[in-house]
mmCIF file of C-alpha atoms in Angstrom:
data_model
loop_
_atom_site.group_PDB
_atom_site.id
_atom_site.type_symbol
_atom_site.label_atom_id
_atom_site.label_comp_id
_atom_site.label_asym_id
_atom_site.label_seq_id
_atom_site.Cartn_x
_atom_site.Cartn_y
_atom_site.Cartn_z
ATOM 1 C CA MET A 28 102.766 53.808 172.616
ATOM 2 C CA GLN A 29 99.007 53.425 173.057
ATOM 3 C CA THR A 30 98.427 55.269 169.779
ATOM 4 C CA GLN A 31 100.890 53.011 167.977
ATOM 5 C CA LEU A 32 99.160 49.875 169.283
ATOM 6 C CA LYS A 33 95.790 51.192 168.151
ATOM 7 C CA LEU A 34 97.243 52.107 164.772
ATOM 8 C CA THR A 35 98.627 48.585 164.342
ATOM 9 C CA ARG A 36 95.201 47.076 165.098
ATOM 10 C CA ILE A 37 93.451 49.523 162.787
ATOM 11 C CA LEU A 38 95.816 48.785 159.904
ATOM 12 C CA ALA A 39 95.426 45.022 160.389
ATOM 13 C CA SER A 40 91.646 45.391 160.399
ATOM 14 C CA ALA A 41 91.628 47.615 157.311
ATOM 15 C CA GLN A 42 94.054 45.353 155.479
ATOM 16 C CA ALA A 43 91.856 42.286 155.946
ATOM 17 C CA GLN A 44 88.604 44.050 155.058
ATOM 18 C CA PHE A 45 89.930 45.932 152.019
ATOM 19 C CA ILE A 46 90.730 42.479 150.601
ATOM 20 C CA VAL A 47 87.502 40.781 151.720
ATOM 21 C CA PRO A 48 84.825 42.091 151.231
ATOM 22 C CA GLY A 49 86.734 44.821 149.345
ATOM 23 C CA PHE A 50 87.350 48.543 149.610
ATOM 24 C CA ALA A 51 83.944 49.704 148.333
ATOM 25 C CA ASP A 52 82.021 47.371 150.651
ATOM 26 C CA THR A 53 84.032 48.166 153.779
ATOM 27 C CA LYS A 54 82.746 50.743 156.241
ATOM 28 C CA MET A 55 84.891 52.676 158.675
ATOM 29 C CA VAL A 56 82.661 51.572 161.541
ATOM 30 C CA ASN A 57 83.416 47.922 160.736
ATOM 31 C CA ILE A 58 87.156 48.616 160.615
ATOM 32 C CA ALA A 59 86.951 50.299 164.011
ATOM 33 C CA LYS A 60 84.887 47.460 165.472
ATOM 34 C CA ALA A 61 87.314 44.760 164.317
ATOM 35 C CA ALA A 62 90.233 46.841 165.643
ATOM 36 C CA ASP A 63 88.451 47.306 168.991
ATOM 37 C CA VAL A 64 88.653 51.099 168.839
ATOM 38 C CA ALA A 65 86.019 53.807 168.794
ATOM 39 C CA VAL A 66 85.072 55.238 165.413
ATOM 40 C CA GLY A 67 86.070 58.651 166.729
ATOM 41 C CA THR A 68 89.557 57.331 167.454
ATOM 42 C CA LEU A 69 89.808 56.115 163.880
ATOM 43 C CA TYR A 70 88.936 59.572 162.559
ATOM 44 C CA THR A 71 91.606 61.191 164.726
ATOM 45 C CA LEU A 72 94.160 59.181 162.758
ATOM 46 C CA VAL A 73 92.762 59.677 159.254
ATOM 47 C CA LYS A 74 89.995 61.804 157.796
ATOM 48 C CA SER A 75 88.531 59.216 155.418
ATOM 49 C CA LYS A 76 88.610 55.628 154.206
ATOM 50 C CA SER A 77 90.716 56.702 151.220
ATOM 51 C CA GLU A 78 93.310 58.231 153.531
ATOM 52 C CA LEU A 79 93.334 55.020 155.568
ATOM 53 C CA LEU A 80 94.021 53.033 152.402
ATOM 54 C CA THR A 81 96.907 55.365 151.531
ATOM 55 C CA LEU A 82 98.282 55.001 155.065
ATOM 56 C CA LEU A 83 98.045 51.220 154.751
ATOM 57 C CA PHE A 84 99.986 51.298 151.490
ATOM 58 C CA ALA A 85 102.513 53.746 152.957
ATOM 59 C CA THR A 86 103.244 51.454 155.918
ATOM 60 C CA THR A 87 103.869 48.586 153.506
ATOM 61 C CA LEU A 88 106.477 50.689 151.745
ATOM 62 C CA ASP A 89 107.904 52.068 155.014
ATOM 63 C CA PRO A 90 107.111 49.826 158.031
ATOM 64 C CA THR A 91 108.830 52.289 160.407
ATOM 65 C CA ILE A 92 105.746 54.512 160.180
ATOM 66 C CA THR A 93 104.001 52.307 162.735
ATOM 67 C CA THR A 94 106.910 52.560 165.192
ATOM 68 C CA GLN A 95 107.322 56.327 165.133
ATOM 69 C CA PRO A 96 105.128 58.987 166.768
ATOM 70 C CA LEU A 97 102.517 60.217 164.296
ATOM 71 C CA GLN A 98 101.431 63.809 163.951
ATOM 72 C CA LEU A 99 97.641 63.569 163.957
ATOM 73 C CA PRO A 100 95.743 63.619 161.790
ATOM 74 C CA TRP A 101 98.224 61.891 159.477
ATOM 75 C CA ARG A 102 99.180 63.826 156.358
ATOM 76 C CA PRO A 103 98.453 61.432 153.499
ATOM 77 C CA LEU A 104 100.868 60.949 150.652
ATOM 78 C CA THR A 105 99.802 62.412 147.347
ATOM 79 C CA ASN A 106 99.117 59.856 144.651
ATOM 80 C CA ALA A 107 102.286 60.929 142.853
ATOM 81 C CA GLU A 108 104.312 60.327 146.041
ATOM 82 C CA LEU A 109 102.685 56.933 146.569
ATOM 83 C CA VAL A 110 103.363 55.859 142.990
ATOM 84 C CA ALA A 111 106.980 57.043 143.150
ATOM 85 C CA GLN A 112 107.609 55.281 146.470
ATOM 86 C CA THR A 113 105.978 52.093 145.201
ATOM 87 C CA LYS A 114 108.124 52.106 142.066
ATOM 88 C CA GLN A 115 111.254 52.597 144.176
ATOM 89 C CA ALA A 116 110.217 49.816 146.580
ATOM 90 C CA TYR A 117 109.736 47.357 143.707
ATOM 91 C CA GLN A 118 113.126 48.265 142.240
ATOM 92 C CA THR A 119 114.830 47.866 145.626
ATOM 93 C CA ALA A 120 113.117 44.523 146.252
ATOM 94 C CA THR A 121 114.184 43.214 142.840
ATOM 95 C CA GLN A 122 117.784 44.297 143.344
ATOM 96 C CA SER A 123 117.877 42.799 146.838
ATOM 97 C CA LEU A 124 116.549 39.474 145.541
ATOM 98 C CA LEU A 125 119.153 39.344 142.762
ATOM 99 C CA THR A 126 122.019 40.370 145.035
ATOM 100 C CA ASN A 127 121.171 37.840 147.738
ATOM 101 C CA ILE A 128 120.877 35.020 145.218
ATOM 102 C CA GLN A 129 124.057 35.926 143.353
ATOM 103 C CA THR A 130 126.123 36.247 146.536
ATOM 104 C CA SER A 131 124.966 32.885 147.928
ATOM 105 C CA PRO A 132 127.094 29.776 147.385
ATOM 106 C CA VAL A 133 126.013 28.202 144.106
ATOM 107 C CA ASP A 134 124.579 25.081 145.750
ATOM 108 C CA ASN A 135 122.404 27.264 148.012
ATOM 109 C CA GLN A 136 121.075 29.615 145.353
ATOM 110 C CA PHE A 137 117.773 27.817 144.795
ATOM 111 C CA ASP A 138 117.159 27.743 148.541
ATOM 112 C CA THR A 139 117.931 31.471 148.651
ATOM 113 C CA LEU A 140 115.608 32.126 145.701
ATOM 114 C CA VAL A 141 112.677 30.471 147.465
ATOM 115 C CA THR A 142 113.415 32.220 150.771
ATOM 116 C CA GLU A 143 113.696 35.615 149.061
ATOM 117 C CA LEU A 144 110.352 35.109 147.321
ATOM 118 C CA PHE A 145 108.755 34.433 150.691
ATOM 119 C CA THR A 146 110.319 37.644 151.976
ATOM 120 C CA THR A 147 108.868 39.552 149.020
ATOM 121 C CA PHE A 148 105.351 38.216 149.463
ATOM 122 C CA ASP A 149 105.440 38.499 153.242
ATOM 123 C CA ARG A 150 106.042 42.194 152.707
ATOM 124 C CA PHE A 151 103.915 42.972 149.656
ATOM 125 C CA GLY A 152 101.366 40.138 149.589
ATOM 126 C CA ALA A 153 98.484 42.001 151.241
ATOM 127 C CA TYR A 154 99.274 45.099 149.136
ATOM 128 C CA PHE A 155 99.069 42.974 145.980
ATOM 129 C CA LEU A 156 95.797 41.343 147.060
ATOM 130 C CA THR A 157 94.245 44.708 147.866
ATOM 131 C CA LEU A 158 95.032 45.871 144.335
ATOM 132 C CA GLU A 159 93.786 42.615 142.793
ATOM 133 C CA ARG A 160 90.493 42.758 144.681
ATOM 134 C CA ASN A 161 90.011 46.455 143.830
ATOM 135 C CA PRO A 162 91.547 46.836 140.341
ATOM 136 C CA GLN A 163 89.849 50.159 139.526
ATOM 137 C CA MET A 164 90.806 51.769 142.833
ATOM 138 C CA ASN A 165 94.157 53.129 141.642
ATOM 139 C CA PRO A 166 94.993 52.388 137.986
ATOM 140 C CA GLU A 167 98.561 53.689 138.304
ATOM 141 C CA LEU A 168 99.383 51.368 141.206
ATOM 142 C CA MET A 169 97.671 48.497 139.394
ATOM 143 C CA THR A 170 99.786 49.101 136.295
ATOM 144 C CA LEU A 171 102.968 49.167 138.396
ATOM 145 C CA TYR A 172 101.938 45.927 140.081
ATOM 146 C CA ARG A 173 101.257 44.148 136.790
ATOM 147 C CA HIS A 174 104.623 45.264 135.452
ATOM 148 C CA TYR A 175 106.408 44.143 138.621
ATOM 149 C CA ARG A 176 104.765 40.701 138.575
ATOM 150 C CA GLN A 177 105.708 40.168 134.915
ATOM 151 C CA GLN A 178 109.255 41.292 135.641
ATOM 152 C CA LEU A 179 109.395 38.914 138.617
ATOM 153 C CA TYR A 180 108.246 35.964 136.495
ATOM 154 C CA HIS A 181 110.874 36.822 133.885
ATOM 155 C CA THR A 182 113.652 37.247 136.471
ATOM 156 C CA ILE A 183 112.904 33.972 138.262
ATOM 157 C CA SER A 184 112.569 32.129 134.941
ATOM 158 C CA ARG A 185 116.011 33.341 133.901
ATOM 159 C CA ILE A 186 117.585 32.342 137.223
ATOM 160 C CA LEU A 187 115.948 28.910 137.151
ATOM 161 C CA GLY A 188 117.302 28.353 133.659
ATOM 162 C CA GLN A 189 120.796 29.254 134.829
ATOM 163 C CA LEU A 190 120.599 26.998 137.890
ATOM 164 C CA SER A 191 119.335 24.124 135.765
ATOM 165 C CA ALA A 192 122.161 24.617 133.252
ATOM 166 C CA LYS A 193 124.692 24.504 136.143
ATOM 167 C CA ASN A 194 123.100 21.282 137.481
ATOM 168 C CA VAL A 195 122.230 23.014 140.744
ATOM 169 C CA ILE A 196 118.628 21.867 140.255
ATOM 170 C CA ARG A 197 117.032 19.214 138.044
ATOM 171 C CA PRO A 198 116.685 19.795 134.276
ATOM 172 C CA LEU A 199 113.871 22.195 133.391
ATOM 173 C CA PRO A 200 112.406 21.936 129.880
ATOM 174 C CA ASN A 201 110.404 25.128 130.458
ATOM 175 C CA PRO A 202 111.800 27.413 133.197
ATOM 176 C CA THR A 203 109.055 29.972 132.515
ATOM 177 C CA ALA A 204 106.362 27.504 133.546
ATOM 178 C CA ASP A 205 108.315 26.623 136.689
ATOM 179 C CA ALA A 206 108.699 30.321 137.538
ATOM 180 C CA PHE A 207 104.927 30.740 137.383
ATOM 181 C CA ILE A 208 104.370 27.658 139.548
ATOM 182 C CA ILE A 209 106.911 28.636 142.226
ATOM 183 C CA ILE A 210 105.905 32.301 142.456
ATOM 184 C CA ASP A 211 102.173 31.593 142.497
ATOM 185 C CA GLU A 212 102.524 28.817 145.081
ATOM 186 C CA ILE A 213 104.493 31.063 147.416
ATOM 187 C CA PHE A 214 102.030 33.931 146.859
ATOM 188 C CA TRP A 215 99.134 31.614 147.700
ATOM 189 C CA TRP A 216 100.585 30.392 150.991
ATOM 190 C CA SER A 217 102.050 33.773 151.993
ATOM 191 C CA ALA A 218 99.012 35.929 151.270
ATOM 192 C CA HIS A 219 95.971 34.319 149.657
ATOM 193 C CA LYS A 220 95.565 31.653 152.331
ATOM 194 C CA GLN A 221 95.975 34.231 155.069
ATOM 195 C CA TYR A 222 93.737 37.003 153.726
ATOM 196 C CA ASP A 223 91.642 35.818 150.809
ATOM 197 C CA SER A 224 90.648 32.239 151.622
ATOM 198 C CA PHE A 225 86.967 31.391 152.172
ATOM 199 C CA GLU A 226 88.064 29.617 155.342
ATOM 200 C CA ARG A 227 90.163 32.526 156.612
ATOM 201 C CA ALA A 228 88.427 32.742 159.974
ATOM 202 C CA ALA A 229 89.091 29.057 160.641
ATOM 203 C CA THR A 230 92.734 29.120 159.557
ATOM 204 C CA THR A 231 94.958 28.481 162.568
ATOM 205 C CA VAL A 232 98.102 27.035 160.983
ATOM 206 C CA ASP A 233 101.244 28.893 161.973
ATOM 207 C CA GLN A 234 102.641 30.852 159.010
ATOM 208 C CA ASN A 235 106.209 29.865 159.886
ATOM 209 C CA GLN A 236 105.222 26.195 159.747
ATOM 210 C CA ILE A 237 103.604 26.737 156.354
ATOM 211 C CA LYS A 238 106.698 28.536 155.076
ATOM 212 C CA ALA A 239 108.998 25.732 156.257
ATOM 213 C CA ALA A 240 106.773 23.063 154.686
ATOM 214 C CA VAL A 241 106.551 24.845 151.319
ATOM 215 C CA ILE A 242 110.310 25.448 151.210
ATOM 216 C CA GLN A 243 110.972 21.787 152.020
ATOM 217 C CA GLN A 244 108.542 20.682 149.314
ATOM 218 C CA LEU A 245 110.076 22.951 146.668
ATOM 219 C CA LEU A 246 113.645 21.959 147.538
ATOM 220 C CA ALA A 247 112.718 18.284 147.303
ATOM 221 C CA GLY A 248 110.842 18.800 144.028
ATOM 222 C CA TYR A 249 113.704 20.605 142.283
ATOM 223 C CA GLN A 250 116.692 18.705 143.581
ATOM 224 C CA ARG A 251 118.898 16.811 141.150
ATOM 225 C CA HIS A 252 118.106 13.119 140.867
#
């Protein structure tokens, strides 16, 4: 249990610092200091900063890693394994979003769409920001991310157009523009504000309160008049 608690703190520290100031400018000693663990403890978990990054990505794809006993030092995924698991995670997330929207009552589908997008960015937001802040770090993962984001914009645009045509939400002259606005707003409040804002250290607003406020604003902005 003690190892799992330390691992959770280490991953949180690494996650924040790989985004700001970035992977290249982050030192293992600073990760350990922010996690309140000895540097030696950090190196019993992983052998290098690159392995720590892979572990961070792996726990995003499979959160149960942090709740199960680890065999130390951790055996890192190969890049091929990481890419394959990331691709599968994106496909599963897309299918889950579509299924949950389609199986909701029609009048609740926009609400479900917004909630599902929050779920997506709550899970992947820090992963996405790490790639954005370090675009040359792993070109294959960056390419997958770009493709996924474009697919997400297209999917949400199509759903918004359908909901508008059914009079579930107000008329939308350009659903593509609205898809960009909704996705980017949710990404900002889910991840950017939390990890990448210049005022990050001073941010004390509860994330659940932010989520509720953004959902309320979007529902009010897209309701039929």
